[in-house]
Amino acid sequence: MRPAETRTFIAGGNLDVPDVSPRSWATNWPLHLVVAGTTLLGLVAGPGPVPTLLVLLWLVVYAAAHWAVVLRGLLGAGAVSGILLGAIALALLAFSHQGIHLFAAFMLMWVLLSSYRTGLVATLLLATGMTLVLLPDGLDRGPAGVAVVLAVGLGSALFSILMASWIWQTELLSHERRELAEQLAATVARLEDTRTELLALEHRRGADEEASRFAAEIHDTLAQSFTSITMLSQAARQTDAAGRADAVPSALLAQIEEVSREGLAQARALIARTQPPLDLAAGLDRLAADLEERTGVRTRVDASGWSPVATRAEVVLLRTLQEALRNIERHAEAATVRIHLTREDAVALLEVADDGIGVDTGLPTAGYGLVGMRSRLEAEGGALHLRSSRGGGTTLRASLPVAPEDGPSGGTGHQGDGAAAMPSVPGHPEVPRAR
């Protein structure tokens, strides 16, 4: 059962506060202790059977109200129980002059009734009833006794109203804070959803722009190169069909080769632009950590003298190290490996040394992957040197000419507007310049 919401009036304003909550009443142990204490005192101090019966009736009504509201969810039973408990408290005051039950009754008016206004009316009625019950004794004592009775009634009502108002205002503020917290959480969730959607849209927009830019670059570079190759090939076939001199087809073939090389360089440059920047020093650390984790070989990296270079050169060095570490893992039986990466002017130097069993440098080395490493380095103008002896470990030293990092590297790139510039072929004005 969820607590109902009711319109109440505090300090002249319309305010929403929670109604009687079965769960809150079921766990209101201070109230239960007050009722139990007043019942026990009433039974002990009861002067006769009537007050005792009234105390027992008080307990039965309270238990019935608890059963009806908490277990059955009948919120209306709370108001009926409040009226009955107030009447029993007044009866106990009249028959045995026990006022302790009135203390509990003033509390119960605010718990069992459904709104601040009904609690206020019930409190005033209970205070009026208490005053009327005590008034005969006050009249017997004269004006002073009447004044005391009126003061007790008025004071009880004011104290109950002030305490209840403070409690209800506190509950109201708690209720408003809960609502604000829920609204804030909902707003944060909506903002997070909006942020996620905006990020997705931005990602899609960036991907679309990159695809458009990439397509335009392909059109301006590779497509023009392919067009030139096609036209030159057609011109070569026409020359061959006409039986012209061999010098002209040779010139055509040379230009086809030149355009093809430019197209290859442009393709490499485009691919390099799409790859993320390579952090070579971090890559060496990862490879060393992987080797040590897999094999237990103690591996140390020194890249203190390194500064970034073009991506293509860093890829060649990284592939060289990968192959070297693979050879060490398979053949060296080493306990330690040292990797040193540095740069001296325009030359990158990579040295990998181990304390393994070594190799005979006079034997063929194709099985150790050295041929592939040497070919890769020499293709970029570098060199590979190997120093080793049986039982004395192996030191591999790779050198590679490099340029400072100034953007993606992948070849000669493209010139001018990015097209492969094609001069006119002598004797073939029908072959135009590629654009």
Short mmCIF file of C-alpha atoms in Angstrom, two decimals:
data_model
loop_
_atom_site.label_atom_id
_atom_site.label_comp_id
_atom_site.label_asym_id
_atom_site.label_seq_id
_atom_site.Cartn_x
_atom_site.Cartn_y
_atom_site.Cartn_z
CA MET A 1 0.00 0.00 0.00
CA ARG A 2 1.52 3.31 -1.08
CA PRO A 3 0.89 6.33 1.14
CA ALA A 4 -1.79 8.62 -0.21
CA GLU A 5 -1.27 12.31 -0.87
CA THR A 6 -3.64 14.86 0.67
CA ARG A 7 -3.98 18.65 0.48
CA THR A 8 -3.28 20.25 3.86
CA PHE A 9 -3.03 23.78 5.27
CA ILE A 10 0.01 24.90 7.27
CA ALA A 11 0.80 28.53 7.99
CA GLY A 12 -1.95 29.63 5.63
CA GLY A 13 -0.53 27.88 2.55
CA ASN A 14 -1.65 24.88 0.54
CA LEU A 15 0.97 22.16 1.01
CA ASP A 16 1.21 18.51 0.01
CA VAL A 17 2.35 16.11 2.73
CA PRO A 18 2.13 12.33 2.95
CA ASP A 19 -1.02 10.86 4.45
CA VAL A 20 -1.08 8.10 7.09
CA SER A 21 1.40 5.46 5.97
CA PRO A 22 0.81 1.88 7.18
CA ARG A 23 4.51 1.15 6.92
CA SER A 24 5.52 4.25 8.90
CA TRP A 25 2.96 3.48 11.61
CA ALA A 26 4.04 -0.17 11.79
CA THR A 27 7.64 0.92 12.51
CA ASN A 28 6.74 3.84 14.81
CA TRP A 29 8.20 2.20 17.90
CA PRO A 30 8.20 5.35 20.10
CA LEU A 31 4.43 5.61 19.63
CA HIS A 32 3.97 1.93 20.45
CA LEU A 33 6.05 2.36 23.60
CA VAL A 34 3.96 5.37 24.70
CA VAL A 35 0.73 3.40 24.23
CA ALA A 36 2.15 0.39 26.06
CA GLY A 37 3.42 2.58 28.91
CA THR A 38 0.14 4.42 29.37
CA THR A 39 -1.74 1.12 29.32
CA LEU A 40 0.52 -0.37 31.98
CA LEU A 41 0.23 2.70 34.21
CA GLY A 42 -3.53 2.73 33.76
CA LEU A 43 -3.81 -0.90 34.82
CA VAL A 44 -1.57 -0.36 37.85
CA ALA A 45 -3.18 2.89 38.98
CA GLY A 46 -6.77 2.01 38.10
CA PRO A 47 -8.94 2.49 41.26
CA GLY A 48 -11.75 0.24 40.14
CA PRO A 49 -13.19 -2.08 37.50
CA VAL A 50 -14.48 0.70 35.22
CA PRO A 51 -11.11 2.40 34.71
CA THR A 52 -9.51 -1.02 34.22
CA LEU A 53 -12.07 -1.93 31.58
CA LEU A 54 -11.53 1.44 29.88
CA VAL A 55 -7.76 0.87 29.81
CA LEU A 56 -8.25 -2.58 28.30
CA LEU A 57 -10.71 -1.10 25.80
CA TRP A 58 -8.09 1.53 24.93
CA LEU A 59 -5.58 -1.22 24.19
CA VAL A 60 -8.10 -3.23 22.13
CA VAL A 61 -9.06 -0.19 20.01
CA TYR A 62 -5.42 0.65 19.38
CA ALA A 63 -4.64 -2.94 18.38
CA ALA A 64 -7.72 -3.05 16.12
CA ALA A 65 -6.69 0.22 14.47
CA HIS A 66 -3.19 -1.13 13.91
CA TRP A 67 -4.61 -4.32 12.36
CA ALA A 68 -7.07 -2.42 10.13
CA VAL A 69 -4.61 0.18 8.87
CA VAL A 70 -1.33 -1.75 8.69
CA LEU A 71 -2.50 -5.25 7.80
CA ARG A 72 -5.67 -4.48 5.85
CA GLY A 73 -4.77 -1.09 4.39
CA LEU A 74 -8.02 0.57 5.57
CA LEU A 75 -6.82 4.14 6.06
CA GLY A 76 -10.30 5.32 7.05
CA ALA A 77 -10.12 3.08 10.12
CA GLY A 78 -7.40 5.35 11.48
CA ALA A 79 -9.77 8.31 11.81
CA VAL A 80 -12.44 6.21 13.54
CA SER A 81 -9.85 4.77 15.91
CA GLY A 82 -8.55 8.24 16.72
CA ILE A 83 -12.00 9.45 17.71
CA LEU A 84 -12.61 6.35 19.87
CA LEU A 85 -9.23 6.60 21.59
CA GLY A 86 -9.83 10.28 22.35
CA ALA A 87 -13.24 9.48 23.83
CA ILE A 88 -11.77 6.66 25.98
CA ALA A 89 -9.03 9.00 27.25
CA LEU A 90 -11.66 11.57 28.28
CA ALA A 91 -13.69 8.82 29.98
CA LEU A 92 -10.63 7.70 31.94
CA LEU A 93 -10.04 11.30 32.99
CA ALA A 94 -13.66 11.59 34.16
CA PHE A 95 -13.85 8.27 36.04
CA SER A 96 -10.35 8.01 37.55
CA HIS A 97 -8.70 11.37 36.95
CA GLN A 98 -5.98 9.59 34.91
CA GLY A 99 -4.62 12.17 32.46
CA ILE A 100 -1.73 10.17 31.08
CA HIS A 101 -3.88 8.67 28.35
CA LEU A 102 -4.66 12.19 27.13
CA PHE A 103 -0.94 12.67 26.48
CA ALA A 104 -0.98 9.62 24.20
CA ALA A 105 -4.31 10.70 22.67
CA PHE A 106 -2.92 14.10 21.62
CA MET A 107 -0.11 12.27 19.79
CA LEU A 108 -2.46 9.77 18.16
CA MET A 109 -4.71 12.50 16.73
CA TRP A 110 -1.90 13.58 14.38
CA VAL A 111 -0.88 10.04 13.50
CA LEU A 112 -4.28 8.49 12.82
CA LEU A 113 -6.11 11.37 11.15
CA SER A 114 -5.58 11.99 7.47
CA SER A 115 -4.63 15.66 7.24
CA TYR A 116 -3.27 18.59 9.16
CA ARG A 117 -6.66 20.27 9.25
CA THR A 118 -8.50 17.26 10.68
CA GLY A 119 -5.69 16.78 13.22
CA LEU A 120 -6.04 20.44 14.24
CA VAL A 121 -9.82 20.12 14.68
CA ALA A 122 -9.47 16.86 16.63
CA THR A 123 -6.83 18.41 18.93
CA LEU A 124 -9.05 21.41 19.70
CA LEU A 125 -12.03 19.13 20.39
CA LEU A 126 -9.93 16.91 22.66
CA ALA A 127 -8.60 19.95 24.56
CA THR A 128 -12.16 21.30 24.88
CA GLY A 129 -13.37 17.93 26.17
CA MET A 130 -10.53 17.81 28.69
CA THR A 131 -11.42 21.32 29.88
CA LEU A 132 -15.10 20.42 30.30
CA VAL A 133 -14.21 17.27 32.26
CA LEU A 134 -11.89 19.19 34.61
CA LEU A 135 -14.07 22.30 34.87
CA PRO A 136 -16.29 21.03 37.79
CA ASP A 137 -13.20 20.49 39.95
CA GLY A 138 -11.99 23.92 38.97
CA LEU A 139 -15.29 25.50 39.93
CA ASP A 140 -15.04 23.85 43.34
CA ARG A 141 -11.71 25.67 43.85
CA GLY A 142 -13.01 29.04 42.79
CA PRO A 143 -11.73 31.42 40.12
CA ALA A 144 -8.16 30.28 40.57
CA GLY A 145 -9.15 26.68 39.93
CA VAL A 146 -11.09 27.66 36.80
CA ALA A 147 -8.09 29.61 35.55
CA VAL A 148 -5.84 26.61 36.10
CA VAL A 149 -8.22 24.33 34.22
CA LEU A 150 -8.48 26.75 31.30
CA ALA A 151 -4.70 27.19 31.25
CA VAL A 152 -4.14 23.43 31.24
CA GLY A 153 -6.58 22.94 28.37
CA LEU A 154 -5.24 25.81 26.33
CA GLY A 155 -1.61 24.89 27.03
CA SER A 156 -2.17 21.26 26.07
CA ALA A 157 -3.81 22.30 22.80
CA LEU A 158 -1.08 24.83 21.93
CA PHE A 159 1.74 22.44 22.80
CA SER A 160 0.19 19.65 20.71
CA ILE A 161 -0.44 21.98 17.75
CA LEU A 162 3.07 23.47 17.82
CA MET A 163 4.75 20.09 18.06
CA ALA A 164 2.57 18.64 15.32
CA SER A 165 3.17 21.66 13.07
CA TRP A 166 6.93 21.29 13.49
CA ILE A 167 6.77 17.56 12.75
CA TRP A 168 4.56 18.06 9.71
CA GLN A 169 6.74 20.86 8.38
CA THR A 170 9.78 18.60 8.78
CA GLU A 171 7.97 15.80 6.97
CA LEU A 172 6.91 18.24 4.27
CA LEU A 173 10.48 19.40 3.71
CA SER A 174 11.67 15.80 3.58
CA HIS A 175 8.93 15.02 1.08
CA GLU A 176 9.91 17.99 -1.08
CA ARG A 177 13.59 17.02 -0.92
CA ARG A 178 12.74 13.51 -2.04
CA GLU A 179 10.74 14.90 -4.96
CA LEU A 180 13.57 17.28 -5.90
CA ALA A 181 16.09 14.44 -5.69
CA GLU A 182 13.93 12.28 -7.95
CA GLN A 183 13.48 15.16 -10.42
CA LEU A 184 17.21 15.86 -10.36
CA ALA A 185 18.01 12.20 -10.98
CA ALA A 186 15.55 12.12 -13.87
CA THR A 187 17.04 15.33 -15.30
CA VAL A 188 20.58 13.95 -15.01
CA ALA A 189 19.46 10.74 -16.74
CA ARG A 190 17.87 12.75 -19.57
CA LEU A 191 20.99 14.89 -19.93
CA GLU A 192 23.15 11.77 -20.04
CA ASP A 193 20.91 10.28 -22.73
CA THR A 194 21.09 13.54 -24.68
CA ARG A 195 24.87 13.63 -24.32
CA THR A 196 25.12 10.05 -25.58
CA GLU A 197 22.93 10.89 -28.56
CA LEU A 198 25.00 14.00 -29.35
CA LEU A 199 28.22 12.01 -29.14
CA ALA A 200 26.77 9.39 -31.48
CA LEU A 201 25.65 12.09 -33.92
CA GLU A 202 29.04 13.78 -33.75
CA HIS A 203 30.75 10.44 -34.36
CA ARG A 204 28.55 9.74 -37.37
CA ARG A 205 29.10 13.25 -38.71
CA GLY A 206 32.86 12.89 -38.31
CA ALA A 207 32.79 9.49 -40.01
CA ASP A 208 30.74 10.90 -42.90
CA GLU A 209 33.10 13.86 -43.29
CA GLU A 210 36.14 11.57 -43.19
CA ALA A 211 34.57 9.27 -45.79
CA SER A 212 33.81 12.25 -48.05
CA ARG A 213 37.33 13.62 -47.65
CA PHE A 214 38.86 10.20 -48.29
CA ALA A 215 36.73 9.76 -51.42
CA ALA A 216 37.79 13.19 -52.68
CA GLU A 217 41.46 12.38 -52.09
CA ILE A 218 41.12 9.07 -53.94
CA HIS A 219 39.50 10.92 -56.84
CA ASP A 220 42.21 13.57 -56.91
CA THR A 221 45.13 11.10 -56.64
CA LEU A 222 44.63 7.41 -57.35
CA ALA A 223 41.77 7.84 -59.82
CA GLN A 224 43.81 10.33 -61.85
CA SER A 225 46.80 7.99 -61.82
CA PHE A 226 44.66 5.07 -63.01
CA THR A 227 43.20 7.28 -65.75
CA SER A 228 46.69 8.22 -66.94
CA ILE A 229 47.80 4.56 -66.91
CA THR A 230 44.72 3.57 -68.91
CA MET A 231 45.28 6.28 -71.53
CA LEU A 232 49.00 5.49 -71.82
CA SER A 233 48.24 1.79 -72.24
CA GLN A 234 45.75 2.59 -75.00
CA ALA A 235 48.37 4.76 -76.71
CA ALA A 236 50.89 1.91 -76.48
CA ARG A 237 48.45 -0.50 -78.11
CA GLN A 238 47.76 2.00 -80.89
CA THR A 239 51.49 2.43 -81.46
CA ASP A 240 52.00 -1.33 -81.60
CA ALA A 241 49.11 -1.72 -84.04
CA ALA A 242 50.53 1.01 -86.30
CA GLY A 243 53.96 -0.66 -86.31
CA ARG A 244 55.85 2.45 -85.20
CA ALA A 245 59.42 2.53 -83.88
CA ASP A 246 60.24 0.75 -80.63
CA ALA A 247 61.45 3.97 -78.94
CA VAL A 248 57.95 5.35 -78.57
CA PRO A 249 56.48 2.27 -76.77
CA SER A 250 59.54 2.26 -74.47
CA ALA A 251 58.82 5.87 -73.52
CA LEU A 252 55.20 4.99 -72.91
CA LEU A 253 56.18 2.06 -70.69
CA ALA A 254 58.55 4.29 -68.73
CA GLN A 255 55.79 6.81 -68.14
CA ILE A 256 53.36 4.03 -67.15
CA GLU A 257 55.92 2.85 -64.60
CA GLU A 258 56.40 6.40 -63.30
CA VAL A 259 52.66 6.98 -62.90
CA SER A 260 52.27 3.58 -61.21
CA ARG A 261 54.99 4.41 -58.71
CA GLU A 262 53.36 7.75 -57.95
CA GLY A 263 50.00 6.02 -57.49
CA LEU A 264 51.59 3.50 -55.10
CA ALA A 265 53.13 6.33 -53.08
CA GLN A 266 49.79 8.12 -52.96
CA ALA A 267 48.04 4.93 -51.79
CA ARG A 268 50.60 4.47 -49.02
CA ALA A 269 50.19 8.09 -47.95
CA LEU A 270 46.41 7.72 -47.78
CA ILE A 271 46.70 4.54 -45.71
CA ALA A 272 49.18 6.22 -43.36
CA ARG A 273 46.75 9.09 -42.75
CA THR A 274 44.04 6.68 -41.61
CA GLN A 275 46.28 4.99 -39.05
CA PRO A 276 46.59 6.38 -35.50
CA PRO A 277 49.99 7.79 -34.50
CA LEU A 278 52.39 5.08 -33.33
CA ASP A 279 54.13 5.51 -29.98
CA LEU A 280 57.22 3.41 -30.67
CA ALA A 281 58.68 3.67 -27.15
CA ALA A 282 55.39 2.48 -25.63
CA GLY A 283 55.24 -0.31 -28.21
CA LEU A 284 58.69 -1.52 -27.15
CA ASP A 285 57.61 -1.55 -23.51
CA ARG A 286 54.54 -3.63 -24.35
CA LEU A 287 56.54 -6.16 -26.40
CA ALA A 288 59.11 -6.48 -23.62
CA ALA A 289 56.42 -6.96 -20.98
CA ASP A 290 54.70 -9.60 -23.13
CA LEU A 291 57.96 -11.52 -23.59
CA GLU A 292 58.73 -11.42 -19.88
CA GLU A 293 55.21 -12.53 -18.96
CA ARG A 294 55.20 -15.44 -21.43
CA THR A 295 58.72 -16.76 -20.91
CA GLY A 296 60.04 -15.32 -17.67
CA VAL A 297 63.01 -13.81 -19.53
CA ARG A 298 64.09 -10.63 -17.75
CA THR A 299 63.65 -7.88 -20.34
CA ARG A 300 64.74 -4.25 -20.00
CA VAL A 301 64.06 -1.34 -22.37
CA ASP A 302 66.07 1.87 -22.65
CA ALA A 303 64.50 4.49 -24.94
CA SER A 304 65.74 7.57 -23.11
CA GLY A 305 67.51 8.93 -26.20
CA TRP A 306 64.53 8.50 -28.50
CA SER A 307 62.40 11.15 -30.19
CA PRO A 308 59.48 10.43 -32.55
CA VAL A 309 60.06 10.05 -36.27
CA ALA A 310 57.82 9.42 -39.27
CA THR A 311 55.26 6.66 -38.76
CA ARG A 312 56.57 4.49 -41.59
CA ALA A 313 60.05 4.32 -40.04
CA GLU A 314 58.63 3.52 -36.61
CA VAL A 315 56.59 0.66 -38.08
CA VAL A 316 59.73 -0.83 -39.68
CA LEU A 317 61.61 -0.65 -36.36
CA LEU A 318 58.70 -2.15 -34.46
CA ARG A 319 58.42 -5.07 -36.91
CA THR A 320 62.18 -5.63 -36.62
CA LEU A 321 61.95 -5.83 -32.83
CA GLN A 322 59.00 -8.22 -33.02
CA GLU A 323 60.96 -10.62 -35.22
CA ALA A 324 64.06 -10.32 -33.02
CA LEU A 325 62.12 -11.13 -29.85
CA ARG A 326 60.43 -14.02 -31.63
CA ASN A 327 63.86 -15.46 -32.48
CA ILE A 328 65.02 -15.03 -28.88
CA GLU A 329 61.94 -16.79 -27.55
CA ARG A 330 62.33 -19.72 -29.95
CA HIS A 331 66.10 -20.24 -30.15
CA ALA A 332 68.19 -18.18 -27.71
CA GLU A 333 67.49 -19.87 -24.34
CA ALA A 334 68.33 -16.48 -22.82
CA ALA A 335 67.86 -15.35 -19.23
CA THR A 336 67.99 -11.61 -19.90
CA VAL A 337 67.32 -9.34 -22.86
CA ARG A 338 68.31 -5.69 -23.28
CA ILE A 339 66.56 -3.42 -25.80
CA HIS A 340 68.12 -0.06 -26.58
CA LEU A 341 66.41 2.48 -28.86
CA THR A 342 68.05 5.78 -29.68
CA ARG A 343 68.40 8.35 -32.41
CA GLU A 344 71.63 9.90 -33.64
CA ASP A 345 70.93 12.87 -35.90
CA ALA A 346 69.02 11.40 -38.87
CA VAL A 347 69.61 7.73 -38.04
CA ALA A 348 67.49 5.56 -35.74
CA LEU A 349 69.36 2.77 -33.95
CA LEU A 350 67.72 -0.30 -32.44
CA GLU A 351 69.86 -2.78 -30.53
CA VAL A 352 68.60 -6.06 -29.06
CA ALA A 353 71.07 -8.10 -26.98
CA ASP A 354 70.55 -11.39 -25.15
CA ASP A 355 72.75 -13.69 -23.04
CA GLY A 356 71.58 -16.87 -24.73
CA ILE A 357 73.42 -19.69 -26.45
CA GLY A 358 74.24 -17.57 -29.49
CA VAL A 359 74.34 -18.54 -33.14
CA ASP A 360 77.04 -19.30 -35.65
CA THR A 361 76.99 -16.26 -37.94
CA GLY A 362 78.69 -18.29 -40.65
CA LEU A 363 75.65 -20.56 -41.05
CA PRO A 364 72.61 -19.72 -43.19
CA THR A 365 70.26 -17.48 -41.22
CA ALA A 366 67.08 -17.67 -43.25
CA GLY A 367 65.53 -19.89 -40.63
CA TYR A 368 65.94 -17.20 -38.01
CA GLY A 369 63.94 -14.53 -39.86
CA LEU A 370 67.04 -12.39 -40.37
CA VAL A 371 66.62 -12.27 -44.13
CA GLY A 372 63.16 -10.76 -43.76
CA MET A 373 64.38 -8.18 -41.24
CA ARG A 374 67.33 -7.23 -43.42
CA SER A 375 65.14 -6.92 -46.52
CA ARG A 376 62.63 -4.72 -44.72
CA LEU A 377 65.35 -2.40 -43.43
CA GLU A 378 67.27 -2.23 -46.71
CA ALA A 379 64.07 -1.36 -48.57
CA GLU A 380 63.97 1.83 -46.49
CA GLY A 381 67.70 2.52 -46.79
CA GLY A 382 68.65 0.87 -43.50
CA ALA A 383 70.95 -1.97 -42.49
CA LEU A 384 71.07 -4.94 -40.13
CA HIS A 385 74.17 -6.18 -38.29
CA LEU A 386 74.43 -9.35 -36.22
CA ARG A 387 77.15 -10.16 -33.69
CA SER A 388 77.05 -13.53 -31.96
CA SER A 389 79.08 -16.52 -30.83
CA ARG A 390 78.27 -19.91 -29.45
CA GLY A 391 77.57 -19.53 -25.74
CA GLY A 392 78.25 -15.79 -25.82
CA GLY A 393 74.82 -14.42 -26.59
CA THR A 394 73.63 -12.42 -29.58
CA THR A 395 73.47 -8.71 -30.36
CA LEU A 396 71.30 -7.48 -33.23
CA ARG A 397 71.76 -3.89 -34.37
CA ALA A 398 69.38 -2.22 -36.83
CA SER A 399 69.99 1.24 -38.31
CA LEU A 400 67.49 3.22 -40.33
CA PRO A 401 67.65 6.72 -41.87
CA VAL A 402 64.76 8.79 -40.50
CA ALA A 403 63.32 12.27 -40.69
CA PRO A 404 61.66 14.19 -37.85
CA GLU A 405 58.01 13.44 -37.27
CA ASP A 406 56.15 15.88 -39.53
CA GLY A 407 53.03 13.98 -40.49
CA PRO A 408 52.16 10.62 -41.95
CA SER A 409 54.89 9.00 -43.93
CA GLY A 410 54.36 6.58 -46.71
CA GLY A 411 56.30 7.57 -49.79
CA THR A 412 56.81 10.54 -51.97
CA GLY A 413 53.26 11.66 -51.61
CA HIS A 414 51.58 13.69 -54.31
CA GLN A 415 52.53 16.96 -55.83
CA GLY A 416 50.62 20.01 -56.87
CA ASP A 417 46.92 19.28 -56.89
CA GLY A 418 47.54 15.61 -56.07
CA ALA A 419 47.24 14.24 -59.61
CA ALA A 420 50.00 12.31 -61.27
CA ALA A 421 51.43 14.89 -63.67
CA MET A 422 51.71 13.35 -67.14
CA PRO A 423 53.59 15.12 -69.90
CA SER A 424 52.45 14.70 -73.43
CA VAL A 425 53.97 11.73 -75.20
CA PRO A 426 56.12 12.63 -78.19
CA GLY A 427 54.32 11.71 -81.34
CA HIS A 428 51.04 11.14 -79.46
CA PRO A 429 49.24 14.46 -78.92
CA GLU A 430 46.05 12.48 -78.38
CA VAL A 431 47.34 11.44 -74.94
CA PRO A 432 46.51 14.50 -72.79
CA ARG A 433 48.01 15.57 -69.51
CA ALA A 434 46.21 13.83 -66.61
CA ARG A 435 44.08 16.08 -64.39
#
